[in-house]
Coordinates of C-alpha atoms in Angstrom, one line a residue:
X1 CA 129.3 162.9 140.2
X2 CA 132.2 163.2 137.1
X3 CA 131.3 164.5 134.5
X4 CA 131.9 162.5 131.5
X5 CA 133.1 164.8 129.2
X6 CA 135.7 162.8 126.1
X7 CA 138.5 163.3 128.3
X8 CA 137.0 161.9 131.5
X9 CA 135.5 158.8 129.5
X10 CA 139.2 158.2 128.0
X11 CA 141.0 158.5 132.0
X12 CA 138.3 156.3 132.9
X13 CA 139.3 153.7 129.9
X14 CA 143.0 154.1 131.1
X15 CA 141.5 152.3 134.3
X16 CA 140.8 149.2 132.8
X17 CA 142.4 145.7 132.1
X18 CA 140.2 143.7 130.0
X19 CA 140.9 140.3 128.3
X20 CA 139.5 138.6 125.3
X21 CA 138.8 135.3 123.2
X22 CA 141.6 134.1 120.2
X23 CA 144.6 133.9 118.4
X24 CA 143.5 137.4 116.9
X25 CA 141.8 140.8 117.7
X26 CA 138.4 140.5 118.1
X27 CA 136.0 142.9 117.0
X28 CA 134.7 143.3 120.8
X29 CA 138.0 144.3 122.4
X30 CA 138.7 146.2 119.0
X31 CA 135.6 148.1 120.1
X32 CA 136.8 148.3 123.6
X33 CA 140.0 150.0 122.6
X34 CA 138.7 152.1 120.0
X35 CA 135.7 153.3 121.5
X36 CA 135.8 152.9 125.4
X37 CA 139.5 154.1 125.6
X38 CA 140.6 150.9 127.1
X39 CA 144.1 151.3 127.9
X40 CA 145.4 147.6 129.3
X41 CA 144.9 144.5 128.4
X42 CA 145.2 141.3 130.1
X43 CA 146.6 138.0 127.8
X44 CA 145.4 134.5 128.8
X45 CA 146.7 131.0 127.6
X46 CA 143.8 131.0 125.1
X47 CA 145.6 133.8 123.8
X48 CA 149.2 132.0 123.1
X49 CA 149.8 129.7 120.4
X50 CA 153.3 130.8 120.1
X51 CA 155.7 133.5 120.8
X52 CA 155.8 135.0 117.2
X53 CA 151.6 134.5 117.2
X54 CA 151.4 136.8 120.2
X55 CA 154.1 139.3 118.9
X56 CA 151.8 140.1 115.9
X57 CA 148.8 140.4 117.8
X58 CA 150.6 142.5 119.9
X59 CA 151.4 144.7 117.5
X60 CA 147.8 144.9 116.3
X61 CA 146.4 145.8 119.4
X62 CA 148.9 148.9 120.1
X63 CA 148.2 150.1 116.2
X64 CA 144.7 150.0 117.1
X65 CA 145.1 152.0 120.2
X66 CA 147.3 154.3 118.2
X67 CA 145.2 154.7 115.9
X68 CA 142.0 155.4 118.2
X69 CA 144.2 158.5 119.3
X70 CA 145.7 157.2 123.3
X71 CA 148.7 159.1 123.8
X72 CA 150.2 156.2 125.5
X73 CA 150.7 152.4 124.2
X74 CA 149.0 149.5 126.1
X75 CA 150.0 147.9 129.3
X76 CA 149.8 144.3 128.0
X77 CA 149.9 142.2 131.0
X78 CA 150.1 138.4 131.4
X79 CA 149.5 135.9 134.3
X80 CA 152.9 134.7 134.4
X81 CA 154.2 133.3 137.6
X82 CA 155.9 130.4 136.3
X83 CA 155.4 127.1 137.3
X84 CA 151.7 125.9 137.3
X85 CA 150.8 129.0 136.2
X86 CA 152.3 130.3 133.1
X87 CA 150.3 131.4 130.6
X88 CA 153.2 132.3 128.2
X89 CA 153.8 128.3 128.1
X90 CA 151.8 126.2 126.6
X91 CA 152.4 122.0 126.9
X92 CA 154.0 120.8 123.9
X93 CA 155.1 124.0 122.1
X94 CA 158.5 124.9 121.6
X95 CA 157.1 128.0 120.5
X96 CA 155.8 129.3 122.9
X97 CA 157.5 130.8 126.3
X98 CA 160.0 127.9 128.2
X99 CA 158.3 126.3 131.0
X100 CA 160.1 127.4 134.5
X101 CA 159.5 126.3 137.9
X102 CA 157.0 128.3 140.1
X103 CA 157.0 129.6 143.3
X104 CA 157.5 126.8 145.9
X105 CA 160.1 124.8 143.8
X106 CA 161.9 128.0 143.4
X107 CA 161.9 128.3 147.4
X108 CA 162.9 124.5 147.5
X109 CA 166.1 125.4 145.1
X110 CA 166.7 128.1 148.0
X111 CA 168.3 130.5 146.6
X112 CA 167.0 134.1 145.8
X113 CA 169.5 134.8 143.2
X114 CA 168.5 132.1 141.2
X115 CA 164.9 133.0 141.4
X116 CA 166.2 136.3 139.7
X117 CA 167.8 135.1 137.5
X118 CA 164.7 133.0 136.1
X119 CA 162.4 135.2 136.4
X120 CA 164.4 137.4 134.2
X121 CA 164.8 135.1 131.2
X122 CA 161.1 134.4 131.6
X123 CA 160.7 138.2 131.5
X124 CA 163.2 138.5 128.2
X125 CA 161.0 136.3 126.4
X126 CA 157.8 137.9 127.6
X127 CA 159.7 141.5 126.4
X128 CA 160.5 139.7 123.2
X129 CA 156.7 139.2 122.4
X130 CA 155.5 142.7 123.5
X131 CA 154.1 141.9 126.7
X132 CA 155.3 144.6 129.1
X133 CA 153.2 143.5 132.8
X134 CA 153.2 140.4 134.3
X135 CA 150.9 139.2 137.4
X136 CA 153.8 138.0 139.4
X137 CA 155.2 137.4 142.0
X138 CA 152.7 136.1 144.7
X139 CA 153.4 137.3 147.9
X140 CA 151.1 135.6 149.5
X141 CA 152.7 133.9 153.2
X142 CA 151.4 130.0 152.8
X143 CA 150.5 130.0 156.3
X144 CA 147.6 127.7 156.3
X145 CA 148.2 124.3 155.1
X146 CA 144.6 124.1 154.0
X147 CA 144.9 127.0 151.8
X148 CA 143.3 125.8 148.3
X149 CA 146.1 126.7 146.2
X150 CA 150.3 126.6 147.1
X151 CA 151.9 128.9 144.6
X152 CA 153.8 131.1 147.2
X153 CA 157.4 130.8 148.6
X154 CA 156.8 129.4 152.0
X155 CA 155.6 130.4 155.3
X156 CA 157.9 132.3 156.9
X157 CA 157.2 135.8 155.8
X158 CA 161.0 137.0 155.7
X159 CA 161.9 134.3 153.7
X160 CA 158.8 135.1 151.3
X161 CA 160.0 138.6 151.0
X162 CA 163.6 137.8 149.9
X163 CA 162.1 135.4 146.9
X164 CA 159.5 138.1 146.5
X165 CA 161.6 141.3 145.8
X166 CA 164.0 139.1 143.7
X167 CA 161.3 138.5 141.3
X168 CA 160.4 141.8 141.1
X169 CA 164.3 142.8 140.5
X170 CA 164.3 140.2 137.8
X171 CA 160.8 141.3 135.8
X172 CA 161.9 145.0 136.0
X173 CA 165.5 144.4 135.3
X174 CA 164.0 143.2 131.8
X175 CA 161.5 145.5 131.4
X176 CA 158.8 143.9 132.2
X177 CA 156.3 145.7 135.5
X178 CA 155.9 143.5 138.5
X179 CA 152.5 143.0 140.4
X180 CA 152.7 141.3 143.8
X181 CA 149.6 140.0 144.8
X182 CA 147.2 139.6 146.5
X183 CA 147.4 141.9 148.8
X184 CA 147.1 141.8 151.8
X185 CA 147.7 138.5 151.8
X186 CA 145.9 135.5 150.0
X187 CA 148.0 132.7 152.4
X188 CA 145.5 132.2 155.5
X189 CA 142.2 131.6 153.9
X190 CA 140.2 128.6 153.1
X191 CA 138.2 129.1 150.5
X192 CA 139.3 129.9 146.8
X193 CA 137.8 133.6 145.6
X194 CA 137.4 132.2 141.9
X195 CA 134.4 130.2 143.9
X196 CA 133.6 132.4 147.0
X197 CA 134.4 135.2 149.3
X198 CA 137.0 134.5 152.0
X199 CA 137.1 136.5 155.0
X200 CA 139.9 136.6 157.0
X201 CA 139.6 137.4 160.7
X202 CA 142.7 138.9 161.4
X203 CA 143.0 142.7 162.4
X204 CA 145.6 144.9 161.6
X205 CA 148.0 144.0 163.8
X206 CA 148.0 140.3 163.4
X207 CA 148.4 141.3 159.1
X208 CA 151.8 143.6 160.1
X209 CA 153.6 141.0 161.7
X210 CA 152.9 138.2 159.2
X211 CA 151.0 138.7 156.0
X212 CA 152.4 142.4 155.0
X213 CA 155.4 141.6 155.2
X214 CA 156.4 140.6 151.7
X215 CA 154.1 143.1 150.8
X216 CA 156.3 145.8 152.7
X217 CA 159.3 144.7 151.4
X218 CA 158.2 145.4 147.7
X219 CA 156.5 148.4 148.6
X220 CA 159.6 149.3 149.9
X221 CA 161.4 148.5 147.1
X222 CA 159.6 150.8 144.6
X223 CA 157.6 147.7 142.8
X224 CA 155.4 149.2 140.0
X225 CA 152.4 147.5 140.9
X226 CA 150.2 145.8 143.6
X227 CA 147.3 143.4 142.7
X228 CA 144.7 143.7 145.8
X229 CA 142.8 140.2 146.8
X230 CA 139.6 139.3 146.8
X231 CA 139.0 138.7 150.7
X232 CA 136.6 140.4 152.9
X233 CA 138.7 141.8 156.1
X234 CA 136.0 142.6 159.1
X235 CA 138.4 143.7 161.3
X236 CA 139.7 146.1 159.4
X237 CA 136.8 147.6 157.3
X238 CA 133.9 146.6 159.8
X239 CA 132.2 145.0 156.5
X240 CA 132.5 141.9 153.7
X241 CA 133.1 144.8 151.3
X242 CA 136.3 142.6 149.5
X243 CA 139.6 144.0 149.9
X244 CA 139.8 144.8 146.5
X245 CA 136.9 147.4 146.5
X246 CA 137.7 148.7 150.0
X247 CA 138.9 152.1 150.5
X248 CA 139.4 150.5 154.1
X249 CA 142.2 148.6 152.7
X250 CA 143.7 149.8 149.9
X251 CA 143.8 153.6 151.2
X252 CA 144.5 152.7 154.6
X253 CA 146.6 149.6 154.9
X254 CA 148.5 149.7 151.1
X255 CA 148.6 153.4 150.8
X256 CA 148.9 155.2 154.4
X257 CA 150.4 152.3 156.5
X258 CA 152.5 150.7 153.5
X259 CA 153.2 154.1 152.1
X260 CA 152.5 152.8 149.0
X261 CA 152.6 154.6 145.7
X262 CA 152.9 152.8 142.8
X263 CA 149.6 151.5 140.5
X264 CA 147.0 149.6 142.3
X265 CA 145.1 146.8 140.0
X266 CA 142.7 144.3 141.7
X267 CA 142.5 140.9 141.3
X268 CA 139.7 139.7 137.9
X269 CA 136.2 141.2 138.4
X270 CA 135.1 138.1 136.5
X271 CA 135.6 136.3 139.8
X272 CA 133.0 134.7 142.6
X273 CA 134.4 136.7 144.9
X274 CA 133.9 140.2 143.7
X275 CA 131.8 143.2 144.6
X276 CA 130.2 146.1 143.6
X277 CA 131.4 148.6 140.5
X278 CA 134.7 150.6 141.1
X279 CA 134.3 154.5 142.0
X280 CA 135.8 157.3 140.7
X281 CA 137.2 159.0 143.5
X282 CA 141.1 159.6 142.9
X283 CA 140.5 160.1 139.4
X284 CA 143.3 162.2 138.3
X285 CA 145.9 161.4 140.6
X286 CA 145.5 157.6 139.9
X287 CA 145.7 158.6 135.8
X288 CA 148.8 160.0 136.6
X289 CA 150.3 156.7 138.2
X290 CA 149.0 154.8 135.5
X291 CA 150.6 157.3 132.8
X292 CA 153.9 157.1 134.8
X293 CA 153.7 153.4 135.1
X294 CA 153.0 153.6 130.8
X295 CA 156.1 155.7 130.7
X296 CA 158.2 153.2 132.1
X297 CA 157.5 149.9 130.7
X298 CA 155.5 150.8 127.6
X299 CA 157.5 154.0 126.4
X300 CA 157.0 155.6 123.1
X301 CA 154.7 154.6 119.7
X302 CA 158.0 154.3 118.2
X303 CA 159.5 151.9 120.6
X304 CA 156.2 149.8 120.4
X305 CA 154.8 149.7 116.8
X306 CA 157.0 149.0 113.7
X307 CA 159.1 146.1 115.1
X308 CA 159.6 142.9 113.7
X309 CA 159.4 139.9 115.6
X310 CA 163.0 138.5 116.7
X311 CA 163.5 134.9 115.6
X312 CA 167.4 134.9 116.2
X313 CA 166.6 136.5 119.2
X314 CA 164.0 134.1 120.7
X315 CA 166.1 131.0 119.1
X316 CA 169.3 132.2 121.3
X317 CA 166.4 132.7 124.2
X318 CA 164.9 129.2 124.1
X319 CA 168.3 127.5 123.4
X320 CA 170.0 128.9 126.7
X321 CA 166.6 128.5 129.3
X322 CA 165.9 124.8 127.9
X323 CA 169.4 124.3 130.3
X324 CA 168.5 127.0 132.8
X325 CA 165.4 125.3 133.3
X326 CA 166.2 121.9 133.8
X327 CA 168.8 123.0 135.9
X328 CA 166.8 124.4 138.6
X329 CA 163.9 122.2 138.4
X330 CA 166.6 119.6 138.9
X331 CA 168.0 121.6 142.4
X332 CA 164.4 121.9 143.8
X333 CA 163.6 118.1 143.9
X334 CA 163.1 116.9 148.2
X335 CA 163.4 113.9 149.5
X336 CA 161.5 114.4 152.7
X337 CA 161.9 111.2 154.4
X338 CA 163.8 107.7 152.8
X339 CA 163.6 105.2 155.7
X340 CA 165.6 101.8 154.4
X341 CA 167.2 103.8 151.2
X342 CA 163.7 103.2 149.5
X343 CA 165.0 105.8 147.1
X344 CA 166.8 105.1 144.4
X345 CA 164.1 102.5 142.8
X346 CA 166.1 99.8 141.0
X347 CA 166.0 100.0 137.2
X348 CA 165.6 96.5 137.1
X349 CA 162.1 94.6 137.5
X350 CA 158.7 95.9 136.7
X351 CA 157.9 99.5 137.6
X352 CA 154.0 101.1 138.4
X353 CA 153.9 104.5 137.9
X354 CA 150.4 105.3 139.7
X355 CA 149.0 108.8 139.1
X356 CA 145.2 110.4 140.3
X357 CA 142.8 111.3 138.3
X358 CA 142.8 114.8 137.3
X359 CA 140.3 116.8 139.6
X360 CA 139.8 120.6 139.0
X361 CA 140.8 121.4 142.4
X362 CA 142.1 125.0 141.8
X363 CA 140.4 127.8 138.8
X364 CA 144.0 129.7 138.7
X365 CA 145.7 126.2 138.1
X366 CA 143.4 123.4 136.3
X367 CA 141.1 125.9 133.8
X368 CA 144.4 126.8 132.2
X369 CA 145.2 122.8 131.2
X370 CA 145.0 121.7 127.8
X371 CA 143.4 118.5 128.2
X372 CA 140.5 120.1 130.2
X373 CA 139.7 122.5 127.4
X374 CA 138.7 119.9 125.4
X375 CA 136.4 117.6 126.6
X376 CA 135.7 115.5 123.6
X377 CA 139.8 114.8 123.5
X378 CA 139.9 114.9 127.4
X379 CA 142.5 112.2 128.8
X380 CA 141.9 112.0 132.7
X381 CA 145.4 110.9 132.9
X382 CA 146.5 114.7 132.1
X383 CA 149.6 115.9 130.5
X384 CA 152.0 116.5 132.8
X385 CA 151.5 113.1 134.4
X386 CA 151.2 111.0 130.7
X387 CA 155.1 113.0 130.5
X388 CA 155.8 111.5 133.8
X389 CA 154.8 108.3 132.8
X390 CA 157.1 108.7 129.6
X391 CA 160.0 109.7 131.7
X392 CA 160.0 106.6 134.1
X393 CA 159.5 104.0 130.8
X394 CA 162.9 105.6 129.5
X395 CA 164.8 104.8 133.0
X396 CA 164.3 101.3 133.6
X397 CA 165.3 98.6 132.1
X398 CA 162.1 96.4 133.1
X399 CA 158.8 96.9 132.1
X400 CA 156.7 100.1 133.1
X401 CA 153.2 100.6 133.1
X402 CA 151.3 103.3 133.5
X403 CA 147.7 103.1 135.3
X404 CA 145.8 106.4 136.3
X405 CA 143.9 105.2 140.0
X406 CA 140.7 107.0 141.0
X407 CA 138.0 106.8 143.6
X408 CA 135.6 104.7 142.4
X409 CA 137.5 102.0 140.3
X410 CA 139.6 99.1 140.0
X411 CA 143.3 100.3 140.8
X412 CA 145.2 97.7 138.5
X413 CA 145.2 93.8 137.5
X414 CA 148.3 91.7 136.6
X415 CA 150.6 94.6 136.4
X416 CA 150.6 96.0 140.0
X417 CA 150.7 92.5 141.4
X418 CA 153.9 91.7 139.4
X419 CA 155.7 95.0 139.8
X420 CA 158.7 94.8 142.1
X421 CA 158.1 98.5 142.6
X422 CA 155.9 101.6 142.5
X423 CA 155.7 105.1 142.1
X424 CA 153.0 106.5 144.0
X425 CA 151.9 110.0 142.6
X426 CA 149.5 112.3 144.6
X427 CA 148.4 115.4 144.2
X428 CA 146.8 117.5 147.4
X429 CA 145.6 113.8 148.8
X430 CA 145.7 116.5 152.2
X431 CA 142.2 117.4 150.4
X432 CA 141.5 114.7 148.2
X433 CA 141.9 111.8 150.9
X434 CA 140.4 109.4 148.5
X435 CA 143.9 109.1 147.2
X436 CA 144.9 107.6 151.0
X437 CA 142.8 105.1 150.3
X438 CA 143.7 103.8 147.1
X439 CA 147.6 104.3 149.0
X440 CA 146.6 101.9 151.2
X441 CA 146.0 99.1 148.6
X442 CA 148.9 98.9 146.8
X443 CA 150.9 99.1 150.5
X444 CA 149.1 95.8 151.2
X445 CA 150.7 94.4 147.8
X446 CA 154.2 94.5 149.9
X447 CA 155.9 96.6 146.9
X448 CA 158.8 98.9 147.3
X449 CA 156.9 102.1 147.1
X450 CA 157.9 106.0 146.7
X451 CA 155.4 108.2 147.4
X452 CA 155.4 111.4 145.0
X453 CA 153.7 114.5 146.6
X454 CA 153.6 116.5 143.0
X455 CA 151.8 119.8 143.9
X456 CA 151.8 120.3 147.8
X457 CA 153.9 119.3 149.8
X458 CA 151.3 118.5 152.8
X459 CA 150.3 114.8 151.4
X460 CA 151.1 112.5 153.9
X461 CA 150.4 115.0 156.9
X462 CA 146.7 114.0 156.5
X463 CA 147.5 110.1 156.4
X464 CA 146.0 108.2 159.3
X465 CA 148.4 106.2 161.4
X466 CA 146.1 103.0 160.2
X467 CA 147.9 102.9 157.0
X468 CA 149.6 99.6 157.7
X469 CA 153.2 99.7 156.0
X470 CA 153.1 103.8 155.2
X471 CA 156.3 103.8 157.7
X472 CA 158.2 102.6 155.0
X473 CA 157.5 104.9 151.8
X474 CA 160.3 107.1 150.6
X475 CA 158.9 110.4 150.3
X476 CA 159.5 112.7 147.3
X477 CA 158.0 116.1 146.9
X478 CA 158.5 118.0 143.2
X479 CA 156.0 121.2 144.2
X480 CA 154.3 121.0 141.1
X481 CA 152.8 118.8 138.4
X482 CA 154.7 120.3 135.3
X483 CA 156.8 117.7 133.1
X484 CA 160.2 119.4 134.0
X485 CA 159.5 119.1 137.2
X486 CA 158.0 115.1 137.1
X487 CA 160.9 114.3 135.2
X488 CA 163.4 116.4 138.0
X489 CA 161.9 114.3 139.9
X490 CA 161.8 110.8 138.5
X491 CA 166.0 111.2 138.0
X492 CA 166.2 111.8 142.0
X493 CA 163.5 108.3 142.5
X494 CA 165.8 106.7 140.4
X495 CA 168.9 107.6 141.0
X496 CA 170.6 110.1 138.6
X497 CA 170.3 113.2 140.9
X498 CA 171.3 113.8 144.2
X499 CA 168.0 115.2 146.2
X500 CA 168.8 119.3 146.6
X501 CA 166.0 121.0 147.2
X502 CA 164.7 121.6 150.8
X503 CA 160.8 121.6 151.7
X504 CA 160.4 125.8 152.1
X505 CA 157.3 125.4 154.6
X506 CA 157.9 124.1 158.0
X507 CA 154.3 122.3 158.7
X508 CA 155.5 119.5 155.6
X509 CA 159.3 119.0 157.3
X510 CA 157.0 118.1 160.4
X511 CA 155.3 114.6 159.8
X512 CA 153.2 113.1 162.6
X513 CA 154.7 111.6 165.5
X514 CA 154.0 107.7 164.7
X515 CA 155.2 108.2 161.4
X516 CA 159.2 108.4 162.3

């Protein structure tokens, strides 16, 4: 048993990453800080109403930890992956952090160097407002096509580990400490651990050769931190204790067999999927990785406390990623398959753009959207896809309409049967096959279709070969829903851009066999 003498109570408080409600302190992580020693906190999008907003709260939170005597500033980390998960963007705010592509499309760009390079200007701006941690990159190997959520680089775990260690050169180039997760490897599980416990059957063997890979490559490359997963590994701790909580795991595999020995932070405790209360054991020594890891991306009171926020600074930022941005989004754009130069879609002549209905399909991905934060003002056409819609009106010179299709109603009057073409948007209808369905409608019409696969690329590997006329789709994946990457990909569907991106996991390059 510790005893919890002052001291003891403020190394446990160094342990902890705790987030909070608002634009502003709140008295209850005011109290965390000051009186629970709290050493880290965690930023979420309902956190970010711009980049000078977060800079002063920012600065409040460190002078309150100051002032509550830490000897060390705050790790202030933030969920930023980029992509569909950015939590330093928010939709429609040139104020805030500049929307970059994610994971995948980064992949699809395929090139490492430009993965660095992004994930550095992210990081800039992130520096800029005082966060110093961000939760990225995922290392996760996407070898399961049924995995709930696609935010990793691919499945081929050498490939995964190149994007992987250039992220982490590009966050700590800037300042900013990396945190690959989620070890040991999130990409072969079925089940999403913001709902339930996976458990993965693998033992250790099976893990080297594929999932630890990427993780070996950053442990090997000094990363300064290593989010464990929320999985349950059998095999390897003879138990569903989760991965995150298992001494099994993180002392055996990440520490002894990774020779790991950087900070370790798990995955959110707020989670389905989590266990029993942390221990104490490792006390000290682990203090003294977190005080190190302080050392190196916090630094000093005076480098922390006293500045004022940057607006030249963060105008020269935004102004040169806007273009870095669009670049690459434009460069990760596939075109899988185009039988009968379906793609371009004429300009001319009526255009459908068709998109689903939004469906929280993934906690890390859909609890973050605006639109689903507010009910009462909730449009079920979301964002990213109403930006979409906007994109393809300003290409063509006919008419454009824009008609959200879901399960259970009408998919379109006067305005589908007069289009001379449509733009088919689905989003993981490998899951939601209702989408399939509602596919298979409009292919009866006889319209020029292109099919847009905007978040997975797996869509049409789970169409039946019954879809009469699916033969003849163009095929189009953008790797996520965001609006610079929908509008990427409306210039390649209508002909502006040249397709450059390749699809960076091997099951969606391999369609069924009737479908040539």
């Amino acid at each position: 048993m510790v005893e919890l003498t002052d001291d003891t109570r403020r190394e446990i408080g160094q342990h902890f990453v705790v987030g909070f409600h608002g634009y502003d302190v709140s008295p209850d992580i005011e109290l965390l800080i000051r009186d629970y020693h709290v050493g880290n906190i965690i930023l979420m999008k309902r956190n970010v109403k711009s980049a000078k907003q977060v800079h002063a709260l920012v600065q409040k939170l460190q002078q309150i930890a100051k002032s509550a005597g830490h000897e060390r500033p705050l790790m202030i980390g933030m969920d930023q992956e980029n992509g569909l998960v950015s939590a330093f963007s928010v939709a429609h705010s040139n104020d805030a952090g500049t929307q970059f592509p994610g994971a995948m499309a980064l992949a699809a760009a395929g090139s490492p160097d430009v993965a660095e390079r992004i994930t550095e200007a992210s990081a800039l701006e992130l520096k800029l407002a005082g966060i110093n941690w961000a939760y990225s990159p995922v290392g996760d190997v996407n070898s399961d096509p049924a995995k709930p959520c696609v935010r990793s680089f691919g499945d081929v775990p050498e490939e995964v580990s190149k994007y992987v260690t250039a992220v982490c050169r590009g966050l700590t180039k800037a300042g900013i400490a990396p945190s690959v997760k989620h070890f040991p490897g999130h990409g072969d599980t079925h089940i999403d651990s913001h709902i339930a416990l996976p458990i993965i059957s693998k033992d250790a063997a099976s893990l080297a050769q594929n999932d630890l890979v990427p993780f070996r490559a950053a442990s090997d490359a000094g990363v300064a931190t290593i989010m464990v997963g929320h999985m349950a590994l059998p095999a390897i701790t003879g138990d569903t204790v989760p991965a995150s909580l298992s001494h099994a795991v993180i002392g055996g595999l990440l520490r002894d067999s990774l020779g790991y020995g950087g900070v370790v932070v798990t995955d959110c405790l707020e989670m389905a999927a989590r266990g029993p209360s942390l221990g104490h054991a490792g006390l000290r020594a682990s203090g003294q990785r977190i005080a190190a890891l302080k050392d190196a991306f916090a630094g000093g009171w005076e480098q922390v406390l006293g500045r004022e926020f940057d607006e030249a600074g963060w105008a020269r930022l935004k102004a040169a990623h806007v273009a870095l941005s669009r670049q690459t989004y434009a460069a990760s754009i596939a075109l899988v398959r185009n039988p009968g130069a379906v793609v371009p879609l004429p300009k001319s002549g009526a255009t459908v753009v068709l998109t689903p209905r939004m469906e929280s399909l993934n906690r890390a991905v859909d609890d973050d959207d605006d639109d689903r934060q507010r009910p009462a003002r909730k449009n079920t056409a979301g964002s990213s896809y109403m930006a979409l819609a906007e994109s393809v009106r300003k290409r063509v010179d006919g008419a454009s309409v824009h008609v959200v299709y879901a399960p259970d109603e009408p998919l379109g009057g006067a305005e589908l049967q007069d289009a001379a073409s449509v733009l088919f948007v689905t989003r993981n209808a490998d899951r939601s096959t209702w989408q399939l369905d509602r596919l298979r409608a409009v292919l009866r019409l006889g319209k020029r279709v292109v099919v847009l696969a905007s978040y997975a690329p797996y869509d049409l590997l789970a169409a039946p070969p019954d879809i009469e006329g699916l033969c003849d789709v163009g095929y189009v994946a953008s790797f996520e829903f965001t609006a610079g990457a929908l509008d990427a990909a409306a210039a390649v569907i209508f002909g502006e851009e040249v397709a450059k991106g390749k699809v960076p996991v091997c099951g969606a390059n391999v369609l069924p066999d009737w479908f040539p």
